[in-house]
Short mmCIF file of C-alpha atoms in Angstrom, two decimals:
data_model
loop_
_atom_site.label_atom_id
_atom_site.label_comp_id
_atom_site.label_asym_id
_atom_site.label_seq_id
_atom_site.Cartn_x
_atom_site.Cartn_y
_atom_site.Cartn_z
CA MET B 1066 -34.60 -81.70 101.13
CA ARG B 1067 -32.29 -81.54 98.12
CA GLN B 1068 -29.97 -78.56 98.05
CA PHE B 1069 -29.30 -77.02 94.63
CA ASP B 1070 -25.97 -75.35 93.93
CA PHE B 1071 -27.33 -72.15 92.38
CA MET B 1072 -24.23 -70.08 92.98
CA GLY B 1073 -22.02 -72.71 91.38
CA LYS B 1074 -23.78 -71.96 88.08
CA ARG B 1075 -23.69 -68.20 88.41
CA ARG B 1076 -21.03 -67.65 85.74
CA LEU B 1077 -23.08 -69.62 83.20
CA ALA B 1078 -26.15 -67.61 84.26
CA PHE B 1079 -24.24 -64.35 83.72
CA ILE B 1080 -23.38 -65.49 80.18
CA VAL B 1081 -27.04 -66.32 79.47
CA SER B 1082 -28.18 -62.97 80.86
CA GLY B 1083 -25.48 -61.15 78.91
CA VAL B 1084 -26.59 -62.75 75.64
CA LEU B 1085 -30.26 -61.96 76.31
CA LEU B 1086 -29.43 -58.37 77.20
CA LEU B 1087 -27.21 -57.92 74.14
CA VAL B 1088 -29.90 -59.28 71.78
CA SER B 1089 -32.54 -57.10 73.45
CA ILE B 1090 -30.46 -53.91 73.31
CA VAL B 1091 -29.43 -54.46 69.67
CA THR B 1092 -33.03 -55.20 68.69
CA LEU B 1093 -34.31 -52.11 70.50
CA ALA B 1094 -31.62 -49.97 68.84
CA LEU B 1095 -32.21 -51.29 65.30
CA GLN B 1096 -35.98 -51.67 65.02
CA GLN B 1097 -37.23 -50.18 68.29
CA LEU B 1098 -40.66 -50.92 69.74
CA ASN B 1099 -43.77 -51.28 67.64
CA LEU B 1100 -45.61 -48.51 69.47
CA GLY B 1101 -49.37 -48.74 69.52
CA LEU B 1102 -51.92 -46.07 68.86
CA ASP B 1103 -51.71 -44.80 72.45
CA PHE B 1104 -48.19 -43.55 71.72
CA THR B 1105 -48.09 -42.80 68.01
CA GLY B 1106 -51.52 -41.30 67.36
CA GLY B 1107 -53.89 -42.50 64.66
CA THR B 1108 -57.52 -43.37 63.98
CA LEU B 1109 -60.10 -45.36 65.94
CA VAL B 1110 -63.11 -46.78 64.12
CA GLU B 1111 -65.85 -48.61 66.02
CA VAL B 1112 -68.32 -50.72 64.03
CA ARG B 1113 -71.27 -52.88 65.03
CA TYR B 1114 -72.09 -56.26 63.47
CA ALA B 1115 -75.41 -58.07 63.56
CA THR B 1116 -73.61 -61.16 64.87
CA ALA B 1117 -70.16 -61.65 66.36
CA PRO B 1118 -67.57 -61.69 63.53
CA ALA B 1119 -64.27 -63.56 63.19
CA LEU B 1120 -61.65 -60.96 64.08
CA GLU B 1121 -58.98 -62.49 61.85
CA ALA B 1122 -61.32 -62.25 58.85
CA VAL B 1123 -61.98 -58.58 59.67
CA ARG B 1124 -58.25 -57.89 59.88
CA GLN B 1125 -57.50 -59.65 56.59
CA ALA B 1126 -60.30 -57.81 54.79
CA LEU B 1127 -58.94 -54.42 55.88
CA GLU B 1128 -55.33 -55.29 55.03
CA SER B 1129 -56.42 -56.54 51.61
CA ALA B 1130 -58.11 -53.17 51.07
CA GLY B 1131 -54.81 -51.35 51.66
CA PHE B 1132 -55.03 -50.42 55.36
CA ASP B 1133 -51.66 -50.93 57.08
CA ASN B 1134 -50.86 -51.70 60.74
CA VAL B 1135 -54.44 -52.72 61.49
CA SER B 1136 -55.40 -53.77 65.03
CA VAL B 1137 -58.82 -55.38 65.51
CA GLN B 1138 -60.46 -56.29 68.82
CA THR B 1139 -63.86 -56.67 70.37
CA PHE B 1140 -65.10 -53.73 72.40
CA GLY B 1141 -67.79 -54.48 74.96
CA ALA B 1142 -70.21 -56.90 73.28
CA PRO B 1143 -68.83 -59.59 70.90
CA SER B 1144 -70.58 -57.87 67.99
CA GLU B 1145 -68.85 -54.54 68.72
CA VAL B 1146 -65.48 -54.30 66.94
CA LEU B 1147 -62.82 -51.63 67.46
CA VAL B 1148 -60.45 -51.03 64.55
CA ARG B 1149 -57.18 -49.17 65.20
CA LEU B 1150 -55.36 -47.62 62.25
CA GLN B 1151 -51.92 -46.03 62.55
CA GLN B 1152 -52.56 -43.36 59.93
CA ALA B 1153 -53.58 -39.73 59.75
CA PHE B 1154 -57.25 -39.04 60.35
CA ASP B 1155 -59.51 -38.74 57.33
CA PRO B 1156 -63.14 -37.65 57.83
CA GLY B 1157 -64.21 -40.40 55.47
CA VAL B 1158 -62.15 -43.21 56.96
CA GLY B 1159 -65.06 -44.53 59.02
CA ALA B 1160 -67.24 -44.88 55.95
CA GLN B 1161 -64.36 -46.50 54.03
CA VAL B 1162 -63.77 -49.12 56.73
CA THR B 1163 -67.49 -49.86 56.98
CA GLU B 1164 -67.82 -50.25 53.20
CA VAL B 1165 -64.88 -52.66 53.05
CA LEU B 1166 -66.41 -54.82 55.78
CA ARG B 1167 -69.81 -54.80 54.11
CA GLN B 1168 -68.30 -56.26 50.93
CA SER B 1169 -67.98 -59.61 52.71
CA GLY B 1170 -71.76 -59.74 52.99
CA GLU B 1171 -71.94 -58.73 56.65
CA ASN B 1172 -74.45 -56.30 58.12
CA VAL B 1173 -72.10 -53.63 59.50
CA SER B 1174 -72.91 -50.16 60.83
CA LEU B 1175 -70.53 -47.37 61.81
CA VAL B 1176 -70.66 -46.31 65.48
CA ARG B 1177 -67.86 -43.73 65.64
CA ALA B 1178 -64.57 -42.65 64.11
CA GLU B 1179 -62.07 -40.69 66.24
CA PHE B 1180 -58.55 -39.36 65.99
CA VAL B 1181 -55.84 -39.57 68.67
CA GLY B 1182 -53.32 -36.80 68.06
CA ALA B 1183 -49.57 -37.36 68.01
CA GLN B 1184 -49.15 -34.71 70.71
CA VAL B 1185 -51.15 -36.83 73.15
CA GLY B 1186 -49.07 -39.85 72.15
CA GLY B 1187 -45.86 -37.93 72.76
CA GLN B 1188 -46.99 -36.77 76.18
CA LEU B 1189 -47.97 -40.30 77.16
CA ARG B 1190 -44.61 -41.63 75.98
CA ASP B 1191 -42.59 -39.03 77.90
CA GLN B 1192 -44.64 -39.37 81.08
CA SER B 1193 -44.53 -43.17 81.03
CA GLY B 1194 -40.75 -43.19 80.61
CA LEU B 1195 -40.36 -40.70 83.45
CA GLY B 1196 -42.67 -42.80 85.62
CA MET B 1197 -40.52 -45.89 85.06
CA LEU B 1198 -37.34 -44.01 86.01
CA VAL B 1199 -38.98 -42.68 89.17
CA ALA B 1200 -40.12 -46.20 90.08
CA LEU B 1201 -36.60 -47.59 89.67
CA GLY B 1202 -35.14 -44.74 91.73
CA ALA B 1203 -37.64 -45.31 94.53
CA VAL B 1204 -36.84 -49.02 94.53
CA MET B 1205 -33.12 -48.35 94.85
CA LEU B 1206 -33.65 -45.95 97.75
CA TYR B 1207 -36.00 -48.35 99.56
CA VAL B 1208 -33.63 -51.33 99.33
CA ALA B 1209 -30.64 -49.19 100.38
CA LEU B 1210 -32.46 -48.02 103.50
CA ARG B 1211 -33.90 -51.41 104.43
CA PHE B 1212 -30.80 -53.50 103.71
CA GLN B 1213 -27.51 -52.01 102.52
CA TYR B 1214 -26.35 -50.14 99.43
CA LYS B 1215 -24.84 -53.30 97.85
CA PHE B 1216 -28.26 -54.95 98.04
CA SER B 1217 -29.70 -51.84 96.42
CA LEU B 1218 -27.28 -52.08 93.51
CA GLY B 1219 -28.05 -55.77 92.99
CA ALA B 1220 -31.81 -55.21 93.07
CA LEU B 1221 -31.64 -52.27 90.66
CA LEU B 1222 -29.53 -54.15 88.11
CA ALA B 1223 -31.88 -57.13 88.34
CA LEU B 1224 -34.91 -54.91 87.66
CA VAL B 1225 -33.19 -53.23 84.71
CA HIS B 1226 -32.29 -56.72 83.43
CA ASP B 1227 -35.94 -57.82 83.60
CA VAL B 1228 -37.35 -54.70 81.95
CA ILE B 1229 -34.84 -54.70 79.06
CA ILE B 1230 -35.51 -58.37 78.26
CA VAL B 1231 -39.30 -57.87 78.26
CA LEU B 1232 -38.94 -54.85 75.98
CA GLY B 1233 -36.49 -56.76 73.81
CA VAL B 1234 -38.98 -59.60 73.24
CA PHE B 1235 -41.67 -57.11 72.19
CA SER B 1236 -39.19 -55.34 69.89
CA LEU B 1237 -37.82 -58.57 68.39
CA PHE B 1238 -41.24 -59.91 67.41
CA GLN B 1239 -42.71 -56.44 66.74
CA ILE B 1240 -45.63 -57.01 69.10
CA ASP B 1241 -47.79 -53.93 69.66
CA PHE B 1242 -46.58 -51.95 72.67
CA ASP B 1243 -49.42 -49.90 74.15
CA LEU B 1244 -50.39 -48.57 77.57
CA THR B 1245 -51.60 -51.98 78.77
CA VAL B 1246 -48.17 -53.44 78.05
CA LEU B 1247 -46.51 -50.50 79.80
CA ALA B 1248 -48.69 -51.24 82.84
CA ALA B 1249 -47.54 -54.86 82.66
CA VAL B 1250 -43.88 -53.77 82.60
CA LEU B 1251 -44.43 -51.66 85.73
CA ALA B 1252 -46.18 -54.64 87.36
CA VAL B 1253 -43.15 -56.80 86.49
CA ILE B 1254 -40.95 -54.34 88.40
CA GLY B 1255 -43.12 -54.75 91.49
CA TYR B 1256 -43.32 -58.54 91.18
CA SER B 1257 -39.61 -59.02 90.60
CA LEU B 1258 -38.74 -56.69 93.48
CA ASN B 1259 -41.03 -58.58 95.87
CA ASP B 1260 -39.36 -61.88 94.96
CA THR B 1261 -35.90 -60.35 95.32
CA ILE B 1262 -36.72 -58.86 98.74
CA ILE B 1263 -37.81 -62.29 100.03
CA VAL B 1264 -34.49 -63.82 98.98
CA TYR B 1265 -32.49 -60.84 100.24
CA ASP B 1266 -34.16 -60.97 103.64
CA ARG B 1267 -33.22 -64.63 104.09
CA ILE B 1268 -29.66 -63.98 102.89
CA ARG B 1269 -29.24 -61.15 105.40
CA GLU B 1270 -30.65 -63.28 108.23
CA ASN B 1271 -28.39 -66.24 107.44
CA ILE B 1272 -25.28 -64.10 107.10
CA ARG B 1273 -25.86 -62.63 110.56
CA LYS B 1274 -26.56 -65.89 112.39
CA SER B 1275 -24.34 -68.33 110.45
CA ARG B 1276 -20.73 -69.08 111.34
CA ILE B 1277 -19.95 -70.07 107.77
CA GLU B 1278 -17.53 -67.68 106.08
CA HIS B 1279 -18.04 -68.94 102.52
CA MET B 1280 -20.63 -66.58 101.04
CA PRO B 1281 -21.76 -68.79 98.11
CA THR B 1282 -22.66 -71.51 100.62
CA ILE B 1283 -24.79 -69.09 102.64
CA PHE B 1284 -26.45 -67.83 99.48
CA ASN B 1285 -27.26 -71.35 98.30
CA GLU B 1286 -28.78 -72.20 101.66
CA SER B 1287 -30.89 -69.02 101.64
CA ILE B 1288 -32.17 -69.53 98.08
CA ASN B 1289 -33.02 -73.18 98.75
CA GLN B 1290 -34.96 -72.16 101.86
CA THR B 1291 -37.12 -69.76 99.83
CA LEU B 1292 -37.32 -71.93 96.70
CA ALA B 1293 -40.62 -73.63 97.54
CA ARG B 1294 -42.28 -70.28 98.22
CA THR B 1295 -40.86 -68.78 95.01
CA LEU B 1296 -42.03 -71.67 92.82
CA ALA B 1297 -45.48 -71.74 94.40
CA THR B 1298 -45.98 -68.00 93.92
CA SER B 1299 -44.64 -67.96 90.36
CA GLY B 1300 -46.53 -71.11 89.40
CA THR B 1301 -49.94 -69.89 90.57
CA THR B 1302 -49.34 -66.48 89.02
CA LEU B 1303 -48.43 -68.04 85.68
CA LEU B 1304 -51.56 -70.22 85.72
CA VAL B 1305 -53.74 -67.11 86.05
CA LEU B 1306 -51.79 -65.27 83.35
CA LEU B 1307 -52.05 -68.23 80.96
CA ALA B 1308 -55.81 -68.21 81.44
CA LEU B 1309 -55.89 -64.49 80.64
CA LEU B 1310 -53.66 -65.02 77.60
CA LEU B 1311 -55.79 -67.81 76.15
CA LEU B 1312 -59.27 -66.70 77.20
CA GLY B 1313 -59.06 -62.97 77.85
CA GLY B 1314 -59.38 -61.80 74.26
CA ASP B 1315 -57.35 -59.34 72.21
CA MET B 1316 -57.85 -56.48 74.66
CA ILE B 1317 -55.53 -57.96 77.32
CA HIS B 1318 -53.57 -60.47 75.22
CA ASN B 1319 -50.34 -58.43 75.10
CA PHE B 1320 -50.76 -57.41 78.75
CA ALA B 1321 -50.85 -61.07 79.81
CA LEU B 1322 -47.96 -61.93 77.48
CA ALA B 1323 -45.73 -59.22 78.94
CA LEU B 1324 -46.49 -60.39 82.47
CA ILE B 1325 -45.77 -64.03 81.61
CA ILE B 1326 -42.38 -63.08 80.20
CA GLY B 1327 -41.72 -60.76 83.15
CA VAL B 1328 -42.68 -63.29 85.83
CA GLY B 1329 -40.45 -65.95 84.24
CA VAL B 1330 -37.48 -63.62 83.83
CA GLY B 1331 -38.08 -62.03 87.25
CA THR B 1332 -38.03 -65.39 89.03
CA TYR B 1333 -34.78 -66.27 87.27
CA SER B 1334 -33.19 -62.88 88.03
CA SER B 1335 -34.03 -63.05 91.74
CA VAL B 1336 -31.65 -66.00 91.99
CA TYR B 1337 -29.08 -65.61 89.24
CA VAL B 1338 -28.86 -61.83 88.90
CA ALA B 1339 -29.91 -60.09 92.12
CA SER B 1340 -28.34 -62.68 94.43
CA ALA B 1341 -25.29 -63.62 92.37
CA LEU B 1342 -24.38 -59.96 91.88
CA LEU B 1343 -23.91 -59.61 95.64
CA ILE B 1344 -21.03 -62.06 95.40
CA SER B 1345 -19.57 -60.23 92.42
CA ILE B 1346 -19.60 -56.90 94.29
CA ASN B 1347 -17.99 -58.63 97.30
CA LEU B 1348 -20.70 -58.51 99.97
CA GLN B 1349 -19.10 -59.33 103.33
CA ARG B 1350 -20.45 -60.20 106.77
CA GLU B 1351 -19.03 -56.92 108.07
CA ASP B 1352 -21.36 -55.00 105.73
CA LEU B 1353 -24.34 -56.20 107.77
CA MET B 1354 -22.90 -56.22 111.29
CA PRO B 1355 -23.17 -53.24 113.71
CA ALA B 1356 -20.07 -51.07 113.92
CA GLN B 1357 -17.87 -51.63 116.96
CA LYS B 1358 -16.94 -48.84 119.37
CA GLU B 1359 -13.73 -48.24 121.30
CA ASN B 1360 -13.78 -47.71 125.08
CA ALA B 1361 -11.60 -45.32 127.04
CA ASP B 1362 -8.69 -47.83 127.08
CA GLY B 1363 -8.74 -48.10 123.32
CA GLU B 1364 -10.25 -51.59 123.32
CA GLU B 1365 -13.09 -52.45 120.98
CA GLU B 1366 -16.42 -53.23 122.49
CA LEU B 1367 -19.78 -54.16 120.99
CA PRO B 1368 -22.49 -51.48 121.14
#
């Protein structure tokens, strides 16, 4: 089986990761995320068509009528359409939306018009951010207890790397960021951690049983041993996510997109961030070996 020199390319990988992180952080700082209605508050209007409409035509009709930041998706049946408007609630907005859609000659009826307050959006935003911090803290504690604190640091930085890049892509292209995307980001943390733990476990095992002192060699051997499993898992996961992206409809489109980006970046970071960082922070064989004790004569003995 061919052995790839992953650690030999780690400096180039650090440069690539640094550029991606810099672009993501600058983008998030300058234009931030395009928060959806779940976070910002706004108006929901549900309408019913006689036959299933073309969603792009519905969106264009509303934007032409002066409605900004319009999100259109099917809701339940194909003829049920949910319109999301990031604007203050107006008791007559439901009738206005329905009238605009009727002008195209369609038979449209208003089902409901509701308002999501900004206070609810603020609470969701604060709680979701706190939940992500708690998840990262729990991950760091788990890896430190199961492996060693240097592994914990590498895993945490890799997870932060993955999350920032996913958020940066959504900020760069101003893709709607709602609760489904937040759920995808949390799922990316779990997926990336699982992949990292598999690699870490093999690295720890090989360090303990190998007589090789050169750490990059041990790391390359460990990553190559888990490579087939990593590619099989990531490949099958991406196939499912591509199906959801292409066939799942607008409701889960951004959810699938966030997971596709996260799975790709997470697979890369398990090798070139989580593993390579262990070399940068000088992981040694002694960090994983049991401490030696001294006997009564002052000589060291194994426990």
